[in-house]
Short mmCIF file of C-alpha atoms and ligand atoms in Angstrom, two decimals:
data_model
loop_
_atom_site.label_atom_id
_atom_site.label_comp_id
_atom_site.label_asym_id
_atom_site.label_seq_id
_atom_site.Cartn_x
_atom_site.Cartn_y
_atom_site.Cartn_z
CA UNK A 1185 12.79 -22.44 7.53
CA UNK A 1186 14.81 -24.95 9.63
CA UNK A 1187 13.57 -25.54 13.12
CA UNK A 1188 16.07 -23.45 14.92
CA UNK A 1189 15.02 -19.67 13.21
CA UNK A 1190 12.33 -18.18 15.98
CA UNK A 1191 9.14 -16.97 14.36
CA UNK A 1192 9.48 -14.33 12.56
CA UNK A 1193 7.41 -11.55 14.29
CA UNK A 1194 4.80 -10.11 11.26
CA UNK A 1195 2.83 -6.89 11.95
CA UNK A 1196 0.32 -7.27 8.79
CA UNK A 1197 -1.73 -4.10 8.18
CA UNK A 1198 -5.18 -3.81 7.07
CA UNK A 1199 -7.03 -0.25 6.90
CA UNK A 1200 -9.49 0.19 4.42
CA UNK A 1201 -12.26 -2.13 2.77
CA UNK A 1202 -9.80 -3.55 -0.23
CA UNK A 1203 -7.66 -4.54 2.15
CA UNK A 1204 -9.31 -6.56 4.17
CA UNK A 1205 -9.82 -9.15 1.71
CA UNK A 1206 -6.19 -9.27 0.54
CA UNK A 1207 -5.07 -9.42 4.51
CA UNK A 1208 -7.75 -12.36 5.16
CA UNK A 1209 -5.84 -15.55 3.32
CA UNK A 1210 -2.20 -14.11 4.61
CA UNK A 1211 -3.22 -14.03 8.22
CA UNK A 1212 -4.80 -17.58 8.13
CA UNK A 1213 -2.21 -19.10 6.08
CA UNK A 1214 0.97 -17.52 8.29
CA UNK A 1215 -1.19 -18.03 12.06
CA UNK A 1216 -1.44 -21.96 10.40
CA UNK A 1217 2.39 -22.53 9.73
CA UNK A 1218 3.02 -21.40 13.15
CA UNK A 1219 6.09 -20.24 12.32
CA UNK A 1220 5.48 -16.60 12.13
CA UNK A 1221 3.57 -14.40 15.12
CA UNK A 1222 1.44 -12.35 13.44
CA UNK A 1223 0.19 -8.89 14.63
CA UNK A 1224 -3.06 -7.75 12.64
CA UNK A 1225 -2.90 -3.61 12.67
CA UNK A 1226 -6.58 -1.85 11.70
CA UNK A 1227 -5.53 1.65 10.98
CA UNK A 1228 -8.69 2.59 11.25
CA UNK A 1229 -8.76 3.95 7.75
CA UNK A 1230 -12.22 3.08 7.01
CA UNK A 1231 -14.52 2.49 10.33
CA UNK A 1232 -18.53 2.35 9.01
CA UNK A 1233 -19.43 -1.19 10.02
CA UNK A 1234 -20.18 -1.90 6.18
CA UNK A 1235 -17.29 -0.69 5.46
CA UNK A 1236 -15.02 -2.58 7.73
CA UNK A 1237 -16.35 -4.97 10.51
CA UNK A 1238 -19.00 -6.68 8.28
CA UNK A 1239 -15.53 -8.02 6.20
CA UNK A 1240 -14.03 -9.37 10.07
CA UNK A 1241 -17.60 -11.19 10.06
CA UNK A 1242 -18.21 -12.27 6.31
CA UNK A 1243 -14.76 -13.54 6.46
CA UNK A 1244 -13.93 -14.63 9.18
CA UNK A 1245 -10.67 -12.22 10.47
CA UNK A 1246 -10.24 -12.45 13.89
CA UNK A 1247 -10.15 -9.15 15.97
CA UNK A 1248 -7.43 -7.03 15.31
CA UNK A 1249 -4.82 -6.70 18.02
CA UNK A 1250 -4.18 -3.13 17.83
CA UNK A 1251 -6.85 -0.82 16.25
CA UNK A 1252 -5.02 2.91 15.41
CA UNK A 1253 -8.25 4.69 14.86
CA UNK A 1254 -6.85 7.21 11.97
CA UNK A 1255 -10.52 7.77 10.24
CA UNK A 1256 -10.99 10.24 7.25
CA UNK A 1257 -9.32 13.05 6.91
CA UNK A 1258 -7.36 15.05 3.87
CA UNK A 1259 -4.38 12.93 2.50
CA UNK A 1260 -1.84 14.63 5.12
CA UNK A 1261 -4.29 14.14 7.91
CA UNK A 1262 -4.97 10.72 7.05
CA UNK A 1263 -1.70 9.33 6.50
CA UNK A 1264 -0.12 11.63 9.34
CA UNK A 1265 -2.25 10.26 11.93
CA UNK A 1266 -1.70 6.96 10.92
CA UNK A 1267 2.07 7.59 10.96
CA UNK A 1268 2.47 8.75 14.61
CA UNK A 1269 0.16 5.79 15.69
CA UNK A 1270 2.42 3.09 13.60
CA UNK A 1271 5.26 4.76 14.99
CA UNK A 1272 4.44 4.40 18.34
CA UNK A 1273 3.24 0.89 18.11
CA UNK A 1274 6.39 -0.15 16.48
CA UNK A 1275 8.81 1.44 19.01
CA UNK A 1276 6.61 -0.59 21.99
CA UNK A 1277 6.52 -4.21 19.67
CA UNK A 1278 9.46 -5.92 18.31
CA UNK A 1279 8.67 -6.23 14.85
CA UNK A 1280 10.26 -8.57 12.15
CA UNK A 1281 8.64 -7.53 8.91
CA UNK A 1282 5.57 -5.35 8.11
CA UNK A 1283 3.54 -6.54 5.32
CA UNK A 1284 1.27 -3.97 3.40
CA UNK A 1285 -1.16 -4.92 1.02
CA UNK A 1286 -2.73 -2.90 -1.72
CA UNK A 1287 -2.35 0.76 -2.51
CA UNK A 1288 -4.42 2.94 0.08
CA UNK A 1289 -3.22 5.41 2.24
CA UNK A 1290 -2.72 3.22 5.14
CA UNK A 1291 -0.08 1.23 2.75
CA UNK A 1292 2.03 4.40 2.39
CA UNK A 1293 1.42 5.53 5.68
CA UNK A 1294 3.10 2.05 7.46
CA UNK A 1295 5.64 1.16 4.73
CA UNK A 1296 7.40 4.65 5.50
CA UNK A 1297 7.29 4.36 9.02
CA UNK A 1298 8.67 0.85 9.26
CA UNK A 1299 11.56 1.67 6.63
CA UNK A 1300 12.65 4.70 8.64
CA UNK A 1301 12.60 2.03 12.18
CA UNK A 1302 14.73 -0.20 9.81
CA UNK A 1303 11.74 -2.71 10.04
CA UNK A 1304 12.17 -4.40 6.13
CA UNK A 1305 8.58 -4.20 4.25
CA UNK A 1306 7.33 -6.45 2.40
CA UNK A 1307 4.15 -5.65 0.15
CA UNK A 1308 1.44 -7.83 -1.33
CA UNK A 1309 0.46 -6.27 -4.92
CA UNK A 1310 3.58 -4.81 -5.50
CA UNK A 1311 5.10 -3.36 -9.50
CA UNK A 1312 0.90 -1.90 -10.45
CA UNK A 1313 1.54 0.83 -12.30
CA UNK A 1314 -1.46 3.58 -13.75
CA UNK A 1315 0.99 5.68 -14.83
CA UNK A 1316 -1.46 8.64 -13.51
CA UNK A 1317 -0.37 10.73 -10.53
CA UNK A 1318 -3.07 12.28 -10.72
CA UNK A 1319 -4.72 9.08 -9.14
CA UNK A 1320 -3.56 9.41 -4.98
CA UNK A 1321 -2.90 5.60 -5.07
CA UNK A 1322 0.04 5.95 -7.80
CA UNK A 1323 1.43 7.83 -5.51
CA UNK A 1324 1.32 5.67 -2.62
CA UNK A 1325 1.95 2.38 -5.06
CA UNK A 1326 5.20 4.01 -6.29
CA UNK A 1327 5.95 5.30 -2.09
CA UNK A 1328 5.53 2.36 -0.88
CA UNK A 1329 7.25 0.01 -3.64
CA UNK A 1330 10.14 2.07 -3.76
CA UNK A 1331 10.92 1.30 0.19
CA UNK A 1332 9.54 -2.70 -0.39
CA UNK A 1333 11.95 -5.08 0.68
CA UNK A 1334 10.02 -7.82 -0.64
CA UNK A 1335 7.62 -7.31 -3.69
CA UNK A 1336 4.56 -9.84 -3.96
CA UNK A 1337 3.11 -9.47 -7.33
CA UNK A 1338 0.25 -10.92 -9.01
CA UNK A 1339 0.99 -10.24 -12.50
CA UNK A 1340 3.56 -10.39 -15.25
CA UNK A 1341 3.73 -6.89 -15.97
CA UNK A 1342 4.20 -5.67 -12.39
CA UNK A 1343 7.51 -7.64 -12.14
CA UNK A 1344 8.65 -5.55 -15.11
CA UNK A 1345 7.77 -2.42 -13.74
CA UNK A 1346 9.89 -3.01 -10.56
CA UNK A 1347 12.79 -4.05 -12.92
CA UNK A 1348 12.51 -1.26 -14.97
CA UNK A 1349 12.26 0.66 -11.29
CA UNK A 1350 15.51 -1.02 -10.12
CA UNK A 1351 14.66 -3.74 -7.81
CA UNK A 1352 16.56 -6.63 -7.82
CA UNK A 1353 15.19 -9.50 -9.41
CA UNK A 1354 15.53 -11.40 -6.46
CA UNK A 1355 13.44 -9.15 -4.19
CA UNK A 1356 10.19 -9.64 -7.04
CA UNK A 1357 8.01 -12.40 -6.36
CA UNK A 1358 5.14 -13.41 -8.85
CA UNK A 1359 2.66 -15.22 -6.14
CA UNK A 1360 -0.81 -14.59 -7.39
CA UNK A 1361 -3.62 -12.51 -5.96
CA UNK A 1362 -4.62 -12.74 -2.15
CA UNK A 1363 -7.82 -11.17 -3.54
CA UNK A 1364 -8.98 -13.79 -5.89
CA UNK A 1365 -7.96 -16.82 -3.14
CA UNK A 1366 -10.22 -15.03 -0.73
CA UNK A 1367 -13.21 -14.93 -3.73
CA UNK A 1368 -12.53 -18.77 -4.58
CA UNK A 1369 -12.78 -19.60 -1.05
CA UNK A 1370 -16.58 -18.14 -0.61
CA UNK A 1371 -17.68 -18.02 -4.47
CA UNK A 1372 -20.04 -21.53 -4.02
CA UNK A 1373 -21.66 -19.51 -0.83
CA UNK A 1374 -22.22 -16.60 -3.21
CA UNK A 1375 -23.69 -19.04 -5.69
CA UNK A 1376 -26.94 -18.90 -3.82
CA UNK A 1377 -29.54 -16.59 -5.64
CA UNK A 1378 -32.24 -16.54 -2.85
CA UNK A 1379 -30.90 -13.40 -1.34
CA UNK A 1380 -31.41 -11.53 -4.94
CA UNK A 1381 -34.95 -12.98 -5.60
CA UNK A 1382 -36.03 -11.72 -2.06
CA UNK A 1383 -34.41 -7.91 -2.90
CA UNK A 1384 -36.73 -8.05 -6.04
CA UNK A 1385 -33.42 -8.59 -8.36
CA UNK A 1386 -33.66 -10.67 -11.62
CA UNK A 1387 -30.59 -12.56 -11.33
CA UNK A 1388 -28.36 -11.84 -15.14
CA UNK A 1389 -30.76 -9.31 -15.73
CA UNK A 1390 -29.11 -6.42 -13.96
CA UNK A 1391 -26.07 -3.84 -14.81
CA UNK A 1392 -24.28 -3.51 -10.88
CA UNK A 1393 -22.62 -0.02 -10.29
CA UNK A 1394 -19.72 0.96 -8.02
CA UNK A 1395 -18.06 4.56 -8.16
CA UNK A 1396 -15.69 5.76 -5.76
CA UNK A 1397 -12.65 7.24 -7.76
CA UNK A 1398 -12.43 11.15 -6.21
CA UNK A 1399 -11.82 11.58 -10.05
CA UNK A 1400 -15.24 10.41 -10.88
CA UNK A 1401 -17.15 11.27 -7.75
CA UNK A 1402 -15.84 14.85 -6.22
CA UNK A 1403 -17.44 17.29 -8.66
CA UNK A 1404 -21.00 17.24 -8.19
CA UNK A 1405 -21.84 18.30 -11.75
CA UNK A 1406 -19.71 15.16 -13.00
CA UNK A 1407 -20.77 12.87 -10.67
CA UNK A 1408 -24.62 14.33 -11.67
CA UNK A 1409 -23.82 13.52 -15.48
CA UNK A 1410 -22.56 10.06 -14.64
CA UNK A 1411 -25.59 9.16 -12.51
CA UNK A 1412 -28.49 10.53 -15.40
CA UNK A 1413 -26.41 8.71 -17.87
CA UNK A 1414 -26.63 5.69 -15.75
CA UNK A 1415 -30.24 5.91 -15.16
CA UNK A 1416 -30.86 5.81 -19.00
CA UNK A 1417 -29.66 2.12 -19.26
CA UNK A 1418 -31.36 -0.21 -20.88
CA UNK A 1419 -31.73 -2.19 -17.77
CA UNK A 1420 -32.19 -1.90 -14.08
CA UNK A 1421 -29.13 -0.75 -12.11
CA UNK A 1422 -28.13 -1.86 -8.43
CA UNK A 1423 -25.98 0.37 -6.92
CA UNK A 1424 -24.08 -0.12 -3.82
CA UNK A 1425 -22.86 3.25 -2.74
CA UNK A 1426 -20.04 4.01 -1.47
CA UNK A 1427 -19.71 6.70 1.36
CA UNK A 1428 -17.72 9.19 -0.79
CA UNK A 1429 -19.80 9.31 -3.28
CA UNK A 1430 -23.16 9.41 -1.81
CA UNK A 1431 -21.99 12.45 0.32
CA UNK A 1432 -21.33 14.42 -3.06
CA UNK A 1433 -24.50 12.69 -4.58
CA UNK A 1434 -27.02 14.06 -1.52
CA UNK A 1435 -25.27 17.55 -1.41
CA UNK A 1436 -25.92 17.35 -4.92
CA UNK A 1437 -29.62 16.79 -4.56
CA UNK A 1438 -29.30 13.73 -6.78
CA UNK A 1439 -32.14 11.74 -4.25
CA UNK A 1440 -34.11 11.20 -6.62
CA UNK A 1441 -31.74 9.90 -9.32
CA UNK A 1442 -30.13 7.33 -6.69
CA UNK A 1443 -33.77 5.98 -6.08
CA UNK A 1444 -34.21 5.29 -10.04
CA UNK A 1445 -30.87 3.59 -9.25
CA UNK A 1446 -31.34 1.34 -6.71
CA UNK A 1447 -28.75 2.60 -4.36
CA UNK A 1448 -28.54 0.92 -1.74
CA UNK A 1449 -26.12 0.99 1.41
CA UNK A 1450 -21.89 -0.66 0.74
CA UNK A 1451 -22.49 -4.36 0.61
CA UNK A 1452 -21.20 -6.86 2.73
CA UNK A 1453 -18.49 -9.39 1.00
CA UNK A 1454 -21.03 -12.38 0.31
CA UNK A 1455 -23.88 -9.84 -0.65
CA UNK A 1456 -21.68 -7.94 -3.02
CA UNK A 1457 -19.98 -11.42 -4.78
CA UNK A 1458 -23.69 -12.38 -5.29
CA UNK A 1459 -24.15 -9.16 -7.21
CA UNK A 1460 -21.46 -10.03 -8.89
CA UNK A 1461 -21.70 -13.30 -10.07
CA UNK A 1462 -25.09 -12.75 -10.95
CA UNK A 1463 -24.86 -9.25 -13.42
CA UNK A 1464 -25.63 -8.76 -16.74
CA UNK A 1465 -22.67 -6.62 -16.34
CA UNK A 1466 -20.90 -4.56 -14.09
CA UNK A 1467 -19.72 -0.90 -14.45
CA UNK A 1468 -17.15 0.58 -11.83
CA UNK A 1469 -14.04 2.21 -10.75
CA UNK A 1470 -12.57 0.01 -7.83
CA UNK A 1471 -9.75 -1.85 -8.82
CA UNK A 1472 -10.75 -5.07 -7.11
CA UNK A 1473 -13.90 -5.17 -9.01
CA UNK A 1474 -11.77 -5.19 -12.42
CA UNK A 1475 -10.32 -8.38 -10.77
CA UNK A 1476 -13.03 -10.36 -9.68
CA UNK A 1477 -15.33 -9.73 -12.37
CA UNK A 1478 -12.44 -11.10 -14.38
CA UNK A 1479 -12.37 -14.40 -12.61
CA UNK A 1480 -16.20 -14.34 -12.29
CA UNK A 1481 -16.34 -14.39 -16.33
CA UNK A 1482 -18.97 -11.51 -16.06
CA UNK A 1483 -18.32 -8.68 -18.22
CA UNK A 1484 -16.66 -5.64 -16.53
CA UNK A 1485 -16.69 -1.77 -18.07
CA UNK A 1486 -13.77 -0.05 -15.79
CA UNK A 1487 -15.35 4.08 -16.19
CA UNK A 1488 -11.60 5.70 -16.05
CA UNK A 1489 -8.81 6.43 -18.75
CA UNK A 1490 -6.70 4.12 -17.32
CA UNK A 1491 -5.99 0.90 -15.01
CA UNK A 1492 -3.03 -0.61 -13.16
CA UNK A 1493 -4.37 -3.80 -13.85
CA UNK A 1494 -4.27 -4.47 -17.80
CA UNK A 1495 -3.99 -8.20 -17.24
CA UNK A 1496 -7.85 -7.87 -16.26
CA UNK A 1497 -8.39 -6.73 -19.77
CA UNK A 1498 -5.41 -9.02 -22.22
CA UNK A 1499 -7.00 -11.68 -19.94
CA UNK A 1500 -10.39 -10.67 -18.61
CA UNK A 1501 -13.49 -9.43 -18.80
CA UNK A 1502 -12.76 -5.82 -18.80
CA UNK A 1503 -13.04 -3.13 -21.09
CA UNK A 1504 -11.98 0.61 -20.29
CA UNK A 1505 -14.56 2.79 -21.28
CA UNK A 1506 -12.84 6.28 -20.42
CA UNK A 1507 -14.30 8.77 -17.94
CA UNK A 1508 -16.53 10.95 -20.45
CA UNK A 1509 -19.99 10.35 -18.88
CA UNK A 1510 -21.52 10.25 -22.31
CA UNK A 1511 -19.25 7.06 -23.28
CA UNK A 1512 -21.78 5.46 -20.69
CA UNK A 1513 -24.98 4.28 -22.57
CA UNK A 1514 -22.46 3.30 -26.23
CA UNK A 1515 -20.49 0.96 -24.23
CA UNK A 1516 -23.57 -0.18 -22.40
CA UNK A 1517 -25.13 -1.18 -25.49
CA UNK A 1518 -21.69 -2.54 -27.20
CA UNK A 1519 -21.46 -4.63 -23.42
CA UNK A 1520 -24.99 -5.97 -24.04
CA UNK A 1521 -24.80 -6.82 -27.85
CA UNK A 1522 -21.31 -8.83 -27.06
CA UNK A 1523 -22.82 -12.36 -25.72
CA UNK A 1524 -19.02 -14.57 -27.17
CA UNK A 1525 -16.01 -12.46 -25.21
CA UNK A 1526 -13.40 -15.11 -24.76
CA UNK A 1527 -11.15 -14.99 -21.21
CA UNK A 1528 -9.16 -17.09 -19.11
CA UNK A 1529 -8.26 -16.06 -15.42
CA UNK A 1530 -5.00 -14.92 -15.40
CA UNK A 1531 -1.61 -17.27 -14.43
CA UNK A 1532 -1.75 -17.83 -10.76
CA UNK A 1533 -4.42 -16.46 -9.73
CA UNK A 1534 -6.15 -19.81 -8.31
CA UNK A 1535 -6.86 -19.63 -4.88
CA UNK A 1536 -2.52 -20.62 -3.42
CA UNK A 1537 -1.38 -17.11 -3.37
CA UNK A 1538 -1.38 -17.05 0.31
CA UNK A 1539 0.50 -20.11 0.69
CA UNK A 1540 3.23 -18.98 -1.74
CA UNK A 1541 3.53 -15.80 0.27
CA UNK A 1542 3.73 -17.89 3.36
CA UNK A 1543 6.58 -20.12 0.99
CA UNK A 1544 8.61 -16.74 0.30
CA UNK A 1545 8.49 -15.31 3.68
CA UNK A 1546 9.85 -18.41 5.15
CA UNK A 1547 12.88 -18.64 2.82
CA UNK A 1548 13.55 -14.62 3.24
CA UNK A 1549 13.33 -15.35 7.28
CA UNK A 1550 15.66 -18.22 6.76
CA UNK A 1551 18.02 -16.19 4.62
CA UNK A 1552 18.23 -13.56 6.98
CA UNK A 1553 18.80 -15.20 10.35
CA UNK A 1554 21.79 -17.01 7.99
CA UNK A 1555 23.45 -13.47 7.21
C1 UD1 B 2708 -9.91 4.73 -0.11
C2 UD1 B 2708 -8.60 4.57 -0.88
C3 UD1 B 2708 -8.90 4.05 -2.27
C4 UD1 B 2708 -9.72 2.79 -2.22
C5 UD1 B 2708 -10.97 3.03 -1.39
C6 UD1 B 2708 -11.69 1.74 -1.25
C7 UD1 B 2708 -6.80 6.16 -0.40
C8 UD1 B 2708 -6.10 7.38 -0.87
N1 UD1 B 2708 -7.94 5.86 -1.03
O1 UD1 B 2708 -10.68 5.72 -0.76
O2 UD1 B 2708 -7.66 3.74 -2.91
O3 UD1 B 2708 -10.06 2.43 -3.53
O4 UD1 B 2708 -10.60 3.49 -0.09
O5 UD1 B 2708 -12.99 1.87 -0.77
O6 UD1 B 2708 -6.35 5.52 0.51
N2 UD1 B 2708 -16.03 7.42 4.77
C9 UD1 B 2708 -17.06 7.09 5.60
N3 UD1 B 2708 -16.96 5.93 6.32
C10 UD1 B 2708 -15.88 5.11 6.27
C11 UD1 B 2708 -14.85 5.48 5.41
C12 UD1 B 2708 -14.92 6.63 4.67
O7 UD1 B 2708 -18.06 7.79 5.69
O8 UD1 B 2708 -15.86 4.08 6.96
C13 UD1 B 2708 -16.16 8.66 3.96
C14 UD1 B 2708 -15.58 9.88 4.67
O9 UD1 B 2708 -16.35 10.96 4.33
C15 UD1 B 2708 -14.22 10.01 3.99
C16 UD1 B 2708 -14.50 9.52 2.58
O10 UD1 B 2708 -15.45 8.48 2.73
O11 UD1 B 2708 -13.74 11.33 4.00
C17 UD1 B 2708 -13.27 8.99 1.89
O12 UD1 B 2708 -12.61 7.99 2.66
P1 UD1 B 2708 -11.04 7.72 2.44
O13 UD1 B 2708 -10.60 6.54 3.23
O14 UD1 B 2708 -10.27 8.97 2.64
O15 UD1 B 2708 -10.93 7.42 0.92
P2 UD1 B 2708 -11.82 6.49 0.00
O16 UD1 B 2708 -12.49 7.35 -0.99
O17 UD1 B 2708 -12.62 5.58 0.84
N1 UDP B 2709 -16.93 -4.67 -2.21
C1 UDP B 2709 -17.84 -5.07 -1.24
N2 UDP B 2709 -19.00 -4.36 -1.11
C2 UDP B 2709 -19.31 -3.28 -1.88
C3 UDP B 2709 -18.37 -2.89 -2.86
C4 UDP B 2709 -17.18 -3.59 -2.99
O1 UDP B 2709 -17.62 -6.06 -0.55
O2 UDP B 2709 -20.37 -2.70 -1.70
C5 UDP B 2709 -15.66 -5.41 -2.34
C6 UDP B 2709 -15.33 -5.95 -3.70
O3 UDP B 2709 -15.93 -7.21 -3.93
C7 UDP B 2709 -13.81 -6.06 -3.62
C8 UDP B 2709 -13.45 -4.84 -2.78
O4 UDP B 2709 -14.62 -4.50 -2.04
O5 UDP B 2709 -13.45 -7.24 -2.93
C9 UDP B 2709 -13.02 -3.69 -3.65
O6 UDP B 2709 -12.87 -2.57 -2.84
P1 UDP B 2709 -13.10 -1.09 -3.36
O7 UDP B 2709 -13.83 -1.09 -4.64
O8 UDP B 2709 -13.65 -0.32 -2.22
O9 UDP B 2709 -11.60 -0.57 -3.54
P2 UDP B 2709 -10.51 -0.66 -4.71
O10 UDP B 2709 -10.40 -2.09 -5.10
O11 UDP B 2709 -10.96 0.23 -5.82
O12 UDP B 2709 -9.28 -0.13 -4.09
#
């Protein structure tokens, strides 16, 4: 960007737990340039401490400057309330470019406002593709993609899905993963196996669970299955719960069952990339998780028919295991028997993801305040 382009005025939004990771390395690396002004927008999506401020602390985020306070809600609720708030704070701040990361409801929500305000999107994991819509983030991935000005990628396969969608080649951008240059940055702090030795946890000796999809977790008699199944393994679980599912898992009078599984309250981001790095193995249904374990080298069973991230598996350490709670204990015991799984961490994701963003913003804010 030559000297003479004013900063480009950003409003980057960041609403629920995934995001706040992917945000982190974008806001430092576009405040540091100095040539953008950066607005950080908490929809308010997620709001438990451990499920939002503990990431501002772990990470270091600074406070938000506008907070939109949507909370929980159905879809419609959700997303609405976050609309009319976005709406409102884009009509009072002159905005440049809205950047969205991920695939939550908060992504949608923001991407359609700003298109309809004419404000251009750009969005940070664009072109991932389940090819389920019966999963509520295809939806919003294919929403929000569909109105992206500029698509961030971090994988070969999501720049083919957004040609095979339409969009110009030159709007697709392979950059890497915001998520993994956020893990790189604090994996020697998470190194530290004091914290697990004081919880009573045998560091590699452990299978870490997190479940969350509404697939998985809504009906109380599946969720039930999954949990017995789970308690059967042939080693001790540590469970981090998310909110979701423990609601459906206490009105299912499964207390006893998430005792026998060391549940324990969502994790903070160090605390959770120590339970990582230090698993036997991990079983889950959060995208992220597929990623990190990948880069982590620690073997990864994804419980669902299908993932948007099948680099995690050509690549990585992660297997899909399908969503039939029996499958459960089989791939457990294939998991454990497997010591020699060769991977390699996929092509860009090394920590500069960030400052490529930073690289492509730049030119696009050049380009434009040329035409
Ligand atoms: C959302 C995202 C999902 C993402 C997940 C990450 C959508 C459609 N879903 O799912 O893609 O993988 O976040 O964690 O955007 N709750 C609390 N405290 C909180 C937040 C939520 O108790 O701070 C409870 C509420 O009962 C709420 C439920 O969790 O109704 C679900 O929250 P919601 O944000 O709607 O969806 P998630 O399941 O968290
Ligand atoms: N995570 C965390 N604490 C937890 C569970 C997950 O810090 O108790 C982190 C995890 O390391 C990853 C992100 O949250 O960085 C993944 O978010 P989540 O699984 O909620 O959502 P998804 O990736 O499925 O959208």
């Amino acid at each position: 960007m030559t000297t003479d382009v004013p900063p480009l005025r950003v409003a980057l939004i960041a609403g629920a737990r995934p995001n706040f990771m992917k945000a982190a390395p974008i806001l430092a690396e576009l405040e540091r340039r100095g040539r953008f002004r950066v607005a950080l927008v908490h929809t308010g999506q997620h709001y438990d401490a451990q499920m939002s401020d503990s990431f501002f602390a772990d990470l270091g985020i600074r406070e938000p400057d506008v907070h939109l306070g949507a909370g929980s809600g159905t879809h419609a609720e959700q997303t609405s309330r976050v609309m009319v708030a976005f709406e409102g704070y884009l009509r009072d701040a002159p905005t440049d470019l809205v950047i969205v990361v991920g695939d939550v409801n908060s992504t949608l929500a923001c991407s359609v406002v700003a298109a309809k305000a004419g404000v251009p999107v750009a969005h940070v994991e664009a072109g991932l593709r389940s090819f389920d819509r019966g999963m509520p983030e295809e939806i919003n991935r294919l929403v929000t993609d569909a109105l992206t000005d500029v698509a961030l990628t971090t994988s070969p396969d999501a720049d083919e899905h957004l040609r095979a969608e339409g969009h110009p080649p030159e709007t697709i951008h392979l950059v890497g993963n915001t998520m993994i240059d956020t893990l790189l940055r604090f994996r020697d702090l998470a190194a530290d196996i004091g914290p697990l030795v004081a919880l009573g946890i045998e560091p590699g000796r452990y299978l870490l669970v997190t479940l969350h999809r509404p697939s998985n977790v809504d009906d109380p008699d599946n969720l039930l299955r999954i949990l017995a199944a789970l308690a059967a393994a042939p080693l001790p679980v540590v469970f981090p719960i998310h909110p979701r599912t423990r609601s459906v898992a206490e009105r299912a009078g499964a207390g006893d069952l998430l005792g026998r599984l060391n549940a324990i309250p969502p994790q903070g981001y160090l605390a959770f990339l120590r339970l990582q790095t230090h698993a036997r193995l991990v079983l889950t249904d959060s995208g992220g998780v597929q990623e990190e374990t990948t880069v982590l080298g620690v073997p990864c069973l994804t419980f669902r028919e299908n993932t948007e991230r099948p680099v995690t598996i050509s690549d990585g350490t992660n297997t899909l295991i399908g969503a039939d709670p029996a499958a459960i204990l089989p791939a457990i015991a294939v998991a454990l028997r497997d010591t020699e799984g060769v991977h390699r961490v996929p092509p860009l994701w090394d920590g500069h993801a960030a400052e490529r963003i930073a690289d492509v913003l730049e030119r696009w804010a050049a380009a434009r305040a040329q035409s």
